[in-house]
Short mmCIF file of C-alpha atoms in Angstrom, two decimals:
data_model
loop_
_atom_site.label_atom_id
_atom_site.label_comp_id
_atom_site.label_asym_id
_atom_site.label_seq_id
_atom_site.Cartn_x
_atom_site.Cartn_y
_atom_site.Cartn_z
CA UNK I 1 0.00 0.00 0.00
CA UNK I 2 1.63 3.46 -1.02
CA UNK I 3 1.48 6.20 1.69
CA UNK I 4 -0.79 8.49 -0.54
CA UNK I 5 -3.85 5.69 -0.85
CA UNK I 6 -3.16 5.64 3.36
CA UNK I 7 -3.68 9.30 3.51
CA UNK I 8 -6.73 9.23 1.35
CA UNK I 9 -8.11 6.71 2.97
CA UNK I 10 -7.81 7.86 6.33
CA UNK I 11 -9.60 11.20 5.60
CA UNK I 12 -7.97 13.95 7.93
CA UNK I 13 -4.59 15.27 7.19
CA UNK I 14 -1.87 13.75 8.97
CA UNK I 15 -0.20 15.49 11.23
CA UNK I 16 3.29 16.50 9.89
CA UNK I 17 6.91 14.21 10.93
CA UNK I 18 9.50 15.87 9.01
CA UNK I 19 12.02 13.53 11.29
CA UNK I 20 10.67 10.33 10.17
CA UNK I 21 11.89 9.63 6.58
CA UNK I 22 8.40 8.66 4.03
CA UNK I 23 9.49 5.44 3.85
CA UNK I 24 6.89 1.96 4.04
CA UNK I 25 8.27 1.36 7.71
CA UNK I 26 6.69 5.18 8.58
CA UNK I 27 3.08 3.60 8.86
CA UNK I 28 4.50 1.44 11.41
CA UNK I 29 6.19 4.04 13.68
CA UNK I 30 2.72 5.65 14.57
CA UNK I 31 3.95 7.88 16.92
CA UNK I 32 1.94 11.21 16.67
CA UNK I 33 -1.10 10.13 15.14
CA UNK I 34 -2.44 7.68 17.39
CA UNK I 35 -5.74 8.40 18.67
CA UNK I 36 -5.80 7.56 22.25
CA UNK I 37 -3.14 8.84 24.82
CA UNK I 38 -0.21 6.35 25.12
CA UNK I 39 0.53 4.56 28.30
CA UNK I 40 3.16 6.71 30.38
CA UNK I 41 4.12 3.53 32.37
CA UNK I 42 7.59 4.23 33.12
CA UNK I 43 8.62 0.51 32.43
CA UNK I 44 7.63 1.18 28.40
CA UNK I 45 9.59 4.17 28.02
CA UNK I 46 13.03 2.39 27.77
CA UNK I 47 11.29 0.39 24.63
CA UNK I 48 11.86 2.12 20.73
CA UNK I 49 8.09 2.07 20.75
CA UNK I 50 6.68 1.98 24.13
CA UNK I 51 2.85 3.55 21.69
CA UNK I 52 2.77 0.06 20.84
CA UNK I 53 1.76 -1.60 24.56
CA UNK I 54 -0.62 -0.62 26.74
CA UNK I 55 -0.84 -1.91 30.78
CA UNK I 56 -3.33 -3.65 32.43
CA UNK I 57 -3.58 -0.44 34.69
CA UNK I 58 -4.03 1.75 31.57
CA UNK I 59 -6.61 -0.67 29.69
CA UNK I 60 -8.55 -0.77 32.43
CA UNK I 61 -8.62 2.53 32.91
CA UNK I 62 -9.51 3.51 29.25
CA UNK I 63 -12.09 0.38 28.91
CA UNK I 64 -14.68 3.15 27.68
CA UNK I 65 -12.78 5.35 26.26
CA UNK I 66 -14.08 6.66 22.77
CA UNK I 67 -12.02 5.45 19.69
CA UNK I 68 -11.06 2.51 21.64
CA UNK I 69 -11.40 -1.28 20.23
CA UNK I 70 -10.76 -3.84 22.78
CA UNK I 71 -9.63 -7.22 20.51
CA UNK I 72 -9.25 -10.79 22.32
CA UNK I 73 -7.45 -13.10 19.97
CA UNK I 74 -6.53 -16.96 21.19
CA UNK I 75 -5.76 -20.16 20.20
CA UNK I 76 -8.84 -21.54 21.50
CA UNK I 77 -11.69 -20.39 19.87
CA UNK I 78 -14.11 -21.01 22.54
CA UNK I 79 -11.57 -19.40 25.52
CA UNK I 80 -13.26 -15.69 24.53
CA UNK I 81 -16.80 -17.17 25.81
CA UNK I 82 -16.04 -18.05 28.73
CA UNK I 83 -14.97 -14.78 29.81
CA UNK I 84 -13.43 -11.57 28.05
CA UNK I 85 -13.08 -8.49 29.00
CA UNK I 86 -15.87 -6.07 28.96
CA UNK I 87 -16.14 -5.09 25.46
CA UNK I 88 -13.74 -6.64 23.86
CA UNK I 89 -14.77 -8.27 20.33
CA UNK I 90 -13.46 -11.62 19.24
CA UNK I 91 -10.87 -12.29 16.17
CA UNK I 92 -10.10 -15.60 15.19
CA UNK I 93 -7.15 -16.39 13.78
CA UNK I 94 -7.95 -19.84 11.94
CA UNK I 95 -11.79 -18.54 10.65
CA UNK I 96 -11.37 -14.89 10.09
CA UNK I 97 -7.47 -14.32 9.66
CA UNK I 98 -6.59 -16.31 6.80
CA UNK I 99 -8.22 -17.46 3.65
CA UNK I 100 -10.52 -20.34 3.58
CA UNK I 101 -8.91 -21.38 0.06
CA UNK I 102 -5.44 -19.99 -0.34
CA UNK I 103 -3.07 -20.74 2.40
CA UNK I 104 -2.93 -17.11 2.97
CA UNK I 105 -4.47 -14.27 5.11
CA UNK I 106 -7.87 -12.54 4.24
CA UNK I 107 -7.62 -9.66 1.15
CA UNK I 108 -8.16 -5.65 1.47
CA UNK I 109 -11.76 -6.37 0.98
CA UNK I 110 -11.86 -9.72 3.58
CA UNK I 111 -10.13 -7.23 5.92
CA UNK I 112 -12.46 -4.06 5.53
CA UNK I 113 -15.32 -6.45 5.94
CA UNK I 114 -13.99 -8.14 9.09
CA UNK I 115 -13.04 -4.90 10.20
CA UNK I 116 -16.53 -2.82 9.69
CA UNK I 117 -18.04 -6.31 11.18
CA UNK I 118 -15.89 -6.00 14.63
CA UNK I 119 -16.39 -1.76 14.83
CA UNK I 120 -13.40 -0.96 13.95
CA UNK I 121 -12.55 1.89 12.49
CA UNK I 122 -9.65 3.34 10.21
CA UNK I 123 -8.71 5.38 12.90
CA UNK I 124 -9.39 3.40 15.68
CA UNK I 125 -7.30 2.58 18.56
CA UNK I 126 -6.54 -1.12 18.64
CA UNK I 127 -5.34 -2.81 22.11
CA UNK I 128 -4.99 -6.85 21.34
CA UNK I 129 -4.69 -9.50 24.16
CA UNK I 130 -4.75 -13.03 24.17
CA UNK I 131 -3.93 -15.96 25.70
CA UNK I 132 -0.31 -18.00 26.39
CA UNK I 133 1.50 -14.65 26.45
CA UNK I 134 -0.22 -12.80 23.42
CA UNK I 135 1.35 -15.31 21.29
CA UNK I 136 -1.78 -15.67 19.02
CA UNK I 137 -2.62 -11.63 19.75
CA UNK I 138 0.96 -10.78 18.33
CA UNK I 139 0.18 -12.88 15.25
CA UNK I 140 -2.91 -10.71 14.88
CA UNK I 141 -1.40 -7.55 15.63
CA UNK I 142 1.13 -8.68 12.94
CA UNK I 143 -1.65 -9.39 9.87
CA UNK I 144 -3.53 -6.03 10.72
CA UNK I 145 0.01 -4.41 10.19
CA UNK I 146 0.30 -6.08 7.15
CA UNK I 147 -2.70 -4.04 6.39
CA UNK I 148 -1.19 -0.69 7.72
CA UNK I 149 -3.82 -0.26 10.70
CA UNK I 150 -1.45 2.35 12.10
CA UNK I 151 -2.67 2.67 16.00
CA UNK I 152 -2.95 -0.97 17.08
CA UNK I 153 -0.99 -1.78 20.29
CA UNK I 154 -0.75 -5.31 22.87
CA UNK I 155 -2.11 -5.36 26.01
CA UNK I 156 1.64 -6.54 28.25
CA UNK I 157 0.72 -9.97 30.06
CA UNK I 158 -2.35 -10.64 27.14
CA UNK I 159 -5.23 -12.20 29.12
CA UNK I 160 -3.41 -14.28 31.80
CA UNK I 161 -2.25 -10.91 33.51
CA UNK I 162 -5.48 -9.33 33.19
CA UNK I 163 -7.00 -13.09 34.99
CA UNK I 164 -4.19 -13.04 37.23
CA UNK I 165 -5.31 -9.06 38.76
CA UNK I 166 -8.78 -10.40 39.28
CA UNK I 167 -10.02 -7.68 36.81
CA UNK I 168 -13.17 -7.80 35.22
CA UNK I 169 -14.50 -10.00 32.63
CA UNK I 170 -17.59 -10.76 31.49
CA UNK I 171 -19.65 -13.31 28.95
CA UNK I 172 -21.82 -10.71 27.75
CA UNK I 173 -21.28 -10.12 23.86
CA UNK I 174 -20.41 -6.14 23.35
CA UNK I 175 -23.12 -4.63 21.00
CA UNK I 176 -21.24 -3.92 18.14
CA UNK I 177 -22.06 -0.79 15.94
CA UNK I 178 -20.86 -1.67 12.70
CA UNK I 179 -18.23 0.89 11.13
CA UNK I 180 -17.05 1.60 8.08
CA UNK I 181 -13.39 0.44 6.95
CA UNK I 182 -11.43 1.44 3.78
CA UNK I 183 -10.37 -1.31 1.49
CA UNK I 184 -6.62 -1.61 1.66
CA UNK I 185 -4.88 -3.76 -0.16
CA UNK I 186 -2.31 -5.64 2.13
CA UNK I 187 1.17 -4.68 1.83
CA UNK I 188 3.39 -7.91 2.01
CA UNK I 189 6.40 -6.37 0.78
CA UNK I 190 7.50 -4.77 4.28
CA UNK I 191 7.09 -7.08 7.57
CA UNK I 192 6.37 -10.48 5.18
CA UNK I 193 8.96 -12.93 3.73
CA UNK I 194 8.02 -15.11 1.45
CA UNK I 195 9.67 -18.76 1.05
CA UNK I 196 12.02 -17.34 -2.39
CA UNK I 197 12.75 -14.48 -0.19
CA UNK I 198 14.36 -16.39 2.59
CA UNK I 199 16.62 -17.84 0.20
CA UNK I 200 17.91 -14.80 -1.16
CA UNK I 201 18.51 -13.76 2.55
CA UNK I 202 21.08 -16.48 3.29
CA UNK I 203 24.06 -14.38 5.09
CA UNK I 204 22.00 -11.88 6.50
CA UNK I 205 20.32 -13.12 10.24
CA UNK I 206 17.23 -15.35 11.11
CA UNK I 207 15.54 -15.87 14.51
CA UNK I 208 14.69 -19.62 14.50
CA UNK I 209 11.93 -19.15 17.14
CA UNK I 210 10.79 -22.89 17.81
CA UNK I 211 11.81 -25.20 20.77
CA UNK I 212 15.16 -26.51 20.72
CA UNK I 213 13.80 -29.99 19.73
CA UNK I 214 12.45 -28.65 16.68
CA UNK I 215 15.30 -26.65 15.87
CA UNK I 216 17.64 -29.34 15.89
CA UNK I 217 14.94 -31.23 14.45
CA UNK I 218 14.61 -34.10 16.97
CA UNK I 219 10.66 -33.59 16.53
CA UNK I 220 8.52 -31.51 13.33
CA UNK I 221 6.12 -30.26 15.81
CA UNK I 222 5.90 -28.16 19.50
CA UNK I 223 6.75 -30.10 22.25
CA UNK I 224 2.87 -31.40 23.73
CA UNK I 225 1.42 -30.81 20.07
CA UNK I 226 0.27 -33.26 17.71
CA UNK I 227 2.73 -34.30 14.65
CA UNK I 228 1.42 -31.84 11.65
CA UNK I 229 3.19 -33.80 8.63
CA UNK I 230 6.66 -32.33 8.13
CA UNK I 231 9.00 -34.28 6.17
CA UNK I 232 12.66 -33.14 7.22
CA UNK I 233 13.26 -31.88 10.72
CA UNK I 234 15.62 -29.64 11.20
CA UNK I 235 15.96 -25.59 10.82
CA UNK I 236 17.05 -23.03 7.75
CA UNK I 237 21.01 -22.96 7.57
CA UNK I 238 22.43 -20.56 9.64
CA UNK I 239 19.22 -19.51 11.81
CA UNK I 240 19.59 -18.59 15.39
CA UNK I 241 17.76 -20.59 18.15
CA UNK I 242 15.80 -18.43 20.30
CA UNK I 243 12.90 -19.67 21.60
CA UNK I 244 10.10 -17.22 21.29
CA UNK I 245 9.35 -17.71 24.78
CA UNK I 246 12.70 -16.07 25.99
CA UNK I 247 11.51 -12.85 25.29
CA UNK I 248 8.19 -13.02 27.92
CA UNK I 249 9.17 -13.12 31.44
CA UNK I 250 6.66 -15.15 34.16
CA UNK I 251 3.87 -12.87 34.19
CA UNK I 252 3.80 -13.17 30.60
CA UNK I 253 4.84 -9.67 30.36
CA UNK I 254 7.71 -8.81 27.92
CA UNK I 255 11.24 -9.18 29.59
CA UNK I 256 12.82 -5.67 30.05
CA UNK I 257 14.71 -3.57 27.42
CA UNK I 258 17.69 -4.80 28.70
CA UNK I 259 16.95 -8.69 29.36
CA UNK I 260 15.73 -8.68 25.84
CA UNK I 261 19.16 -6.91 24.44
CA UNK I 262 21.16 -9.60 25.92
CA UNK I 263 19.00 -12.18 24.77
CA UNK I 264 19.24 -11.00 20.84
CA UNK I 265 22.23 -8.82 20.65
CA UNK I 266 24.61 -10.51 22.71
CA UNK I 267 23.52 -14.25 22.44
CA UNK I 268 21.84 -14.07 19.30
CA UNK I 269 24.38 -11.89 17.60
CA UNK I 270 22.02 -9.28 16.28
CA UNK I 271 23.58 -5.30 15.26
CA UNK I 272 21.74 -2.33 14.60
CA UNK I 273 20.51 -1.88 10.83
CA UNK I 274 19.96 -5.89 10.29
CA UNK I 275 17.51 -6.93 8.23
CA UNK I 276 16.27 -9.78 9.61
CA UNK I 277 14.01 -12.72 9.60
CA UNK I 278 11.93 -14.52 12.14
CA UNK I 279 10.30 -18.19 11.84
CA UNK I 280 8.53 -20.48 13.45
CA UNK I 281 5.96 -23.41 12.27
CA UNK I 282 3.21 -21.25 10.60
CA UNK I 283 3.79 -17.95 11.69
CA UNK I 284 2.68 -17.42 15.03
CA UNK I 285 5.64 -17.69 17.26
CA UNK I 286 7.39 -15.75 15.45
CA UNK I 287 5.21 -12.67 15.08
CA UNK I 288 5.81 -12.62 18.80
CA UNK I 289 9.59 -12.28 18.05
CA UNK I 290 8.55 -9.80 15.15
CA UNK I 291 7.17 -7.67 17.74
CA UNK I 292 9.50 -7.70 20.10
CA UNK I 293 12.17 -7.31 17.59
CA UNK I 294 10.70 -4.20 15.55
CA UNK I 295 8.88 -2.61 18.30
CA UNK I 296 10.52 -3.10 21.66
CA UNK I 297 14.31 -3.18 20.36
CA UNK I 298 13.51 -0.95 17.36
CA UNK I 299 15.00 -3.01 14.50
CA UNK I 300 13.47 -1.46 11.70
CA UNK I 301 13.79 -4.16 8.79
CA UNK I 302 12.49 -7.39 10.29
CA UNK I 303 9.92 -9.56 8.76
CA UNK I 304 7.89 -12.84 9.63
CA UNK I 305 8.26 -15.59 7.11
CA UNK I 306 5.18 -17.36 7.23
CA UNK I 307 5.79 -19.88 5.58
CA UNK I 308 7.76 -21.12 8.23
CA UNK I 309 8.61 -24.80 8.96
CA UNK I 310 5.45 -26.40 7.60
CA UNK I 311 6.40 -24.90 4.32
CA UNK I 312 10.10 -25.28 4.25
CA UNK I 313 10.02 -28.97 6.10
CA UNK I 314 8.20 -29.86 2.60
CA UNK I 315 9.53 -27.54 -0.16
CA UNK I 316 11.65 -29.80 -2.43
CA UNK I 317 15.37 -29.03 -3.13
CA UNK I 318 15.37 -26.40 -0.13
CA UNK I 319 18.48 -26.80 2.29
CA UNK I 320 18.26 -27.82 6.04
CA UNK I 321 20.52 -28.35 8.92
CA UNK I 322 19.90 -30.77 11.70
CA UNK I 323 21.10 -30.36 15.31
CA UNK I 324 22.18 -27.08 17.68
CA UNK I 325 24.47 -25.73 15.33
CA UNK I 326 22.97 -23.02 13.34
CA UNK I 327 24.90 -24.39 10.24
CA UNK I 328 27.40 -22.48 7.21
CA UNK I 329 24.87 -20.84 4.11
CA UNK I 330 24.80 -23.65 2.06
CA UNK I 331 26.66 -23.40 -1.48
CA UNK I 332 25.76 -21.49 -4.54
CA UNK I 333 23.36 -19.54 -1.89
CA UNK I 334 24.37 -15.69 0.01
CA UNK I 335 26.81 -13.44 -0.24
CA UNK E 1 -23.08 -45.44 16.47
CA UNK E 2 -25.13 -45.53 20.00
CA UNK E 3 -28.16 -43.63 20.11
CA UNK E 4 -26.85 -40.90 22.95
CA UNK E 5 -23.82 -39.81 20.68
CA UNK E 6 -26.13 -40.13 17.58
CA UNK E 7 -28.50 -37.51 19.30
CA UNK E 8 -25.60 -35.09 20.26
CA UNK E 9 -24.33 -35.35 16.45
CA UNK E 10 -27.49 -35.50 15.00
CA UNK E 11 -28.85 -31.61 17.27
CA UNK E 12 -25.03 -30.45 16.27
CA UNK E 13 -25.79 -31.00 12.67
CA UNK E 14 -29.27 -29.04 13.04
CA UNK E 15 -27.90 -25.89 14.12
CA UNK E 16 -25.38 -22.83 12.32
CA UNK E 17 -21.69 -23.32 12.45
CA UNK E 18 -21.87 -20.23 15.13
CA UNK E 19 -24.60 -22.36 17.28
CA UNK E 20 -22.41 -25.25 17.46
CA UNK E 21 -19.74 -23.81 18.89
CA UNK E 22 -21.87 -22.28 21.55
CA UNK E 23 -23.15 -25.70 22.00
CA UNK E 24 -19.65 -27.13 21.92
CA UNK E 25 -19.22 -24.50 24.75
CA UNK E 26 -21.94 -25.76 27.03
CA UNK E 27 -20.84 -28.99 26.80
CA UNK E 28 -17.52 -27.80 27.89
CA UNK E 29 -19.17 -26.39 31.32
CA UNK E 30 -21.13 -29.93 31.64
CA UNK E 31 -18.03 -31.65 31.65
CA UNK E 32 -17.80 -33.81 35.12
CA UNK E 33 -15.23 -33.03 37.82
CA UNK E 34 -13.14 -36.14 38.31
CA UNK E 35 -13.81 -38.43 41.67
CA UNK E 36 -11.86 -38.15 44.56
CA UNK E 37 -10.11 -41.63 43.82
CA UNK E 38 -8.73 -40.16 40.23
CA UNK E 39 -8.80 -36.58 41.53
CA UNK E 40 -5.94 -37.32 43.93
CA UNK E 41 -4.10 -39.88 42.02
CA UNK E 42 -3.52 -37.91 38.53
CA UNK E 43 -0.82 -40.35 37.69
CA UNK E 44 -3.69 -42.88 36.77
CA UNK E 45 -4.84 -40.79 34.12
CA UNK E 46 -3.60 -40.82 30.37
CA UNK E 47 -2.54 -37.86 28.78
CA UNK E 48 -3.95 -37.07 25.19
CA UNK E 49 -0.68 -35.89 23.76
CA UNK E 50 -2.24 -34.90 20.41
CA UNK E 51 -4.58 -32.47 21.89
CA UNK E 52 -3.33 -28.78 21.93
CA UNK E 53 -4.38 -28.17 25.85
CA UNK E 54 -3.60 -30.63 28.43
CA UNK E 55 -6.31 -33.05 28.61
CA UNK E 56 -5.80 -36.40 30.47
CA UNK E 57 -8.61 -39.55 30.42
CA UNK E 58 -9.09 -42.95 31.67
CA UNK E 59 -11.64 -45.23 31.91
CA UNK E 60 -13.00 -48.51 33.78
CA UNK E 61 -15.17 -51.09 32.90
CA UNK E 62 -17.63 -53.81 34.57
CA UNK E 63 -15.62 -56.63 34.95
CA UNK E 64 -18.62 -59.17 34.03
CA UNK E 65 -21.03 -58.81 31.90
CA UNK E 66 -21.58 -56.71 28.90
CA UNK E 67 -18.17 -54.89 30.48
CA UNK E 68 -20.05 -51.38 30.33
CA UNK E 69 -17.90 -48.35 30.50
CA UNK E 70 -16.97 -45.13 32.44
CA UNK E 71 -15.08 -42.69 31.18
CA UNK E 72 -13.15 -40.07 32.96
CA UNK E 73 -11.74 -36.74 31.67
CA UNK E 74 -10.07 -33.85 33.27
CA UNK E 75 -8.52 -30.94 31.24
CA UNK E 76 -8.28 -27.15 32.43
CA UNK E 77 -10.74 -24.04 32.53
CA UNK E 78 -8.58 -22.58 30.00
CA UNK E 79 -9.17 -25.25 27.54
CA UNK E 80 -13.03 -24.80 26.46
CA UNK E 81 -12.89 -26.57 23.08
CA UNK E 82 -10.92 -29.83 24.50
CA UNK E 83 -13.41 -29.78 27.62
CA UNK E 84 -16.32 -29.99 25.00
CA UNK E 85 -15.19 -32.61 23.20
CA UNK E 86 -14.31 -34.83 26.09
CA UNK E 87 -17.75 -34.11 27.29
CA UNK E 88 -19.25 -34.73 24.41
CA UNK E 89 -17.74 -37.85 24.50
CA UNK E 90 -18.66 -38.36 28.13
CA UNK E 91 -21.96 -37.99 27.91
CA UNK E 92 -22.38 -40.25 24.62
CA UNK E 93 -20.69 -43.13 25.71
CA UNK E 94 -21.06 -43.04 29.02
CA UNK E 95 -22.43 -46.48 30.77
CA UNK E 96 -22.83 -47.82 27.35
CA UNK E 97 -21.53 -51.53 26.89
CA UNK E 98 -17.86 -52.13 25.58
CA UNK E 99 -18.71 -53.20 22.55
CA UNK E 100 -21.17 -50.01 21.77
CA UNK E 101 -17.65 -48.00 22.10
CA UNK E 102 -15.82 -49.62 20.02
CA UNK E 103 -18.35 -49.48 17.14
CA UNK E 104 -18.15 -45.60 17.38
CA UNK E 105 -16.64 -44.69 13.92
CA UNK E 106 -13.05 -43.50 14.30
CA UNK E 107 -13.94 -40.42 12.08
CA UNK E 108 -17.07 -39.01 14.21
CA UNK E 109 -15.12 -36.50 15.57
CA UNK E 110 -15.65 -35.40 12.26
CA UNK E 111 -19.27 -35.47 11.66
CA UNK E 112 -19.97 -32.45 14.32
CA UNK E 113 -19.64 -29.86 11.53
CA UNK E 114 -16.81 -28.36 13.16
CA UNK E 115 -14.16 -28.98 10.31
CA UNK E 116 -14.38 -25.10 8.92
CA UNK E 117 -14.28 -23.57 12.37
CA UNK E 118 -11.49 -26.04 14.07
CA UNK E 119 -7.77 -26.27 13.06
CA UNK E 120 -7.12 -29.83 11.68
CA UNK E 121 -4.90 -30.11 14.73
CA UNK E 122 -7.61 -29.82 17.05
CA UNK E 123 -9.35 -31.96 15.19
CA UNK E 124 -6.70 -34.49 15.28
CA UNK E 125 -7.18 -33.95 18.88
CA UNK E 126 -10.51 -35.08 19.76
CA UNK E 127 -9.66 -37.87 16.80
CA UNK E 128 -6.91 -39.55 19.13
CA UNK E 129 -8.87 -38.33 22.69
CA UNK E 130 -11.60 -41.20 20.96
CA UNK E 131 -8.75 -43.34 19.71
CA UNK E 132 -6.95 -43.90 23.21
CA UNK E 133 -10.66 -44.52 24.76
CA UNK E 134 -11.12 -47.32 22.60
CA UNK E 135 -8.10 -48.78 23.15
CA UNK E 136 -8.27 -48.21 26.88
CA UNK E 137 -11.50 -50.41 26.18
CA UNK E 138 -9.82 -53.23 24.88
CA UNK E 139 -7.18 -53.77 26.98
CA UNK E 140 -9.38 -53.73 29.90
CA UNK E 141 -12.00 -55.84 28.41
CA UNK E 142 -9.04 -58.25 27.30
CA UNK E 143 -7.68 -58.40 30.75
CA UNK E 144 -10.65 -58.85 32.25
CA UNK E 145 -11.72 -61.58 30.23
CA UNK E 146 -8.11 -63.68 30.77
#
């Protein structure tokens, strides 16, 4: 999506950033143009992009707050009725996300619709929370960035923290007001990497973001999970192994600026400027990583191969490494 | 397929894709605690590894006769989906003789319109949650018959 169809879309002129350069990573900064005050908890600040979460303190705080959509996202598709918090609308990943046909995520006009369906609006403030430490939120938050919503932000601690504080929840569906929503078409080109793409990135860094046992591929599928049908176990050459879980501490909070710097600069061997790619075993992991990664540490060229194992456990004549070693680029591929 | 699960597939099939899983829900709050002698002795239990959310089952059966069955479940709050399943199980097989179980087709998991609006994994899930029941069956019909 170019910047201008953004601008016309959104209606109102945007308020002016001569600092940030009009490039397709702008629409992700959202800094000045969000529509709902940002959370001034002290522990964001040290974060690139502390606009992006949002406290339980805060959210509950702002639960009425005009311009505000509340968005529960889980693995389980039932979890949301037994309990969500007041107002909050449900997104499924599995029956609303993606396609029904093409392994792929819904179109500009699948999105608008799903979008005007939920209440939300262009310019509506999006906090997203979910279950098992926002991993399934994150991957939500990551496909509505795909569509340039620019204001949508993660609750820290997703729905276990809110449980945990004995706040509020309720079964009672929100009455939603439908809204209107722009079509946009979805702009892959930016946070997405596609299977070709991850080829051509051999010698720059990947975040392999799956248990150990699947990077080293001892097992195809999450440890507890049923087998899904991969062929090869194993991970891309030269991928990093960091477990997307590293980067949420107990509470299922995300692990301080600092904790998270040691984790991916120092262990993982990541610099400033990288362009990078994240992984997992459809996409979900990972876009926890992603977030982390482009919004808490301020990388600015990171994207989510969705692909991920299921699709490059199968691909024919694609290279693999087995065990802890993240492996040499394999011949006649990188630099 | 007995007559109990028939009914619970047969009002699934009857109803929108969005009923069902409100359905599937209420069966997931209907879902028995377990007794005290399983309750305190969780090692007893099986685990379902192929379901997404931990859900562990067992199951006894008469040791005469038509060796009718009980089944046992326990899985977490947090896991509504897997609780309905294991409840719909529960409550169609339930007290029904051995051999009633093990006629349940292996695919009726998939016959409660849910295919669209569940993963395949999950699927898979309550697939091998009836699987290890029926096997469970067996080997305690075989050993009680030795």
């Amino acid at each position: 999506m170019a910047l201008d169809d953004f601008a016309t879309s959104h209606g109102a002129p945007r308020v002016a950033r001569l600092d940030v350069a009009p490039s397709p990573i702008f629409l992700l900064r959202g800094q000045s143009n969000m529509s709902l005050s940002i959370d001034a908890n002290p522990a964001f600040a040290e974060y690139a992009h502390p606009e992006r979460l949002v406290s339980t303190e805060w959210l509950a705080a702002n639960l009425s707050a005009e311009g505000l959509v509340i968005v529960e996202s889980n693995e389980d598709i039932l979890l949301y009725d037994t309990g969500h918090i007041p107002g909050a609308v449900k997104v499924d990943w599995h029956t609303e996300l993606n396609d029904e046909d093409t392994r792929d995520y819904v179109d500009g006009e699948g999105f608008a619709a799903l979008m005007a369906a939920k209440g939300i609006s262009r310019d509506s403030t999006v906090v997203i929370y979910g279950d098992k430490s926002n991993w399934w939120a994150s991957y939500a938050l990551w496909v509505f960035t795909l569509f340039g919503h620019e204001d949508v932000r993660l609750l820290d601690g997703g729905r276990d923290k809110w449980l945990a504080e004995d706040r509020v929840t309720t079964r009672e569906k929100p009455s939603i007001t439908a809204s209107s929503y722009p079509v946009i078409e979805r702009d892959d080109s930016v946070i997405r990497a596609f299977l070709p793409q991850v080829l051509e990135h051999f010698g720059k860094p990947m975040i392999d973001v799956r248990s150990t046992e699947e990077f080293t591929g001892e097992r195809t599928h999450m440890p507890a999970y049923p087998e899904e049908g991969t062929l090869r176990g194993g991970h891309i050459p030269s991928a990093a192994s960091v477990p997307w879980a590293r980067a949420a501490a107990e509470d299922g909070t995300f692990k301080s600026r600092a904790e998270l710097e040691a984790i991916y600069l120092d262990e993982a061997g990541l610099s400033a400027g990288d362009d990078i790619i994240t992984y997992c075993r459809i996409g979900e992991r990972s876009s926890h990583t992603w977030f982390a990664l482009q919004f808490l540490l301020g990388f600015e060229n990171v994207r989510n191969y969705d692909g991920s194992w299921t699709e490059w456990g199968n691909a024919v004549r694609v290279p693999i490494v087995k065990g802890i070693e993240p492996g040499a680029i394999p011949a006649g591929f990188g630099a | 397929m007995p007559p109990a699960l028939a009914e619970i597939v047969e009002d699934f099939q009857a109803i929108t894709e969005e009923q069902r899983l409100e359905m599937l829900l209420d069966f997931s709050e209907e879902l028995p605690e377990l007794p005290a002698r399983f309750a305190e002795h969780p090692d007893l239990l099986e685990q379902v590894v192929e379901c997404q959310t931990p859900l562990f089952l067992t199951i006894e059966v008469e040791p005469a006769g038509e060796h009718k069955v009980s089944l046992f479940f326990s899985a977490p709050p947090q896991a509504p989906t897997t609780r309905g399943f294991a409840s719909v199980l529960a409550q169609g097989l339930d007290g029904l003789p051995a051999a009633d179980v093990l006629a349940v087709p292996d695919d009726m998991p998939n016959k409660l319109g849910l295919t669209r609006a569940l993963t395949p994994l999950r699927l898979r899930g309550m697939t091998a949650m009836l699987g290890r029941i029926k096997r469970q069956v067996s080997e305690q019909v075989a050993a009680a018959e030795a």
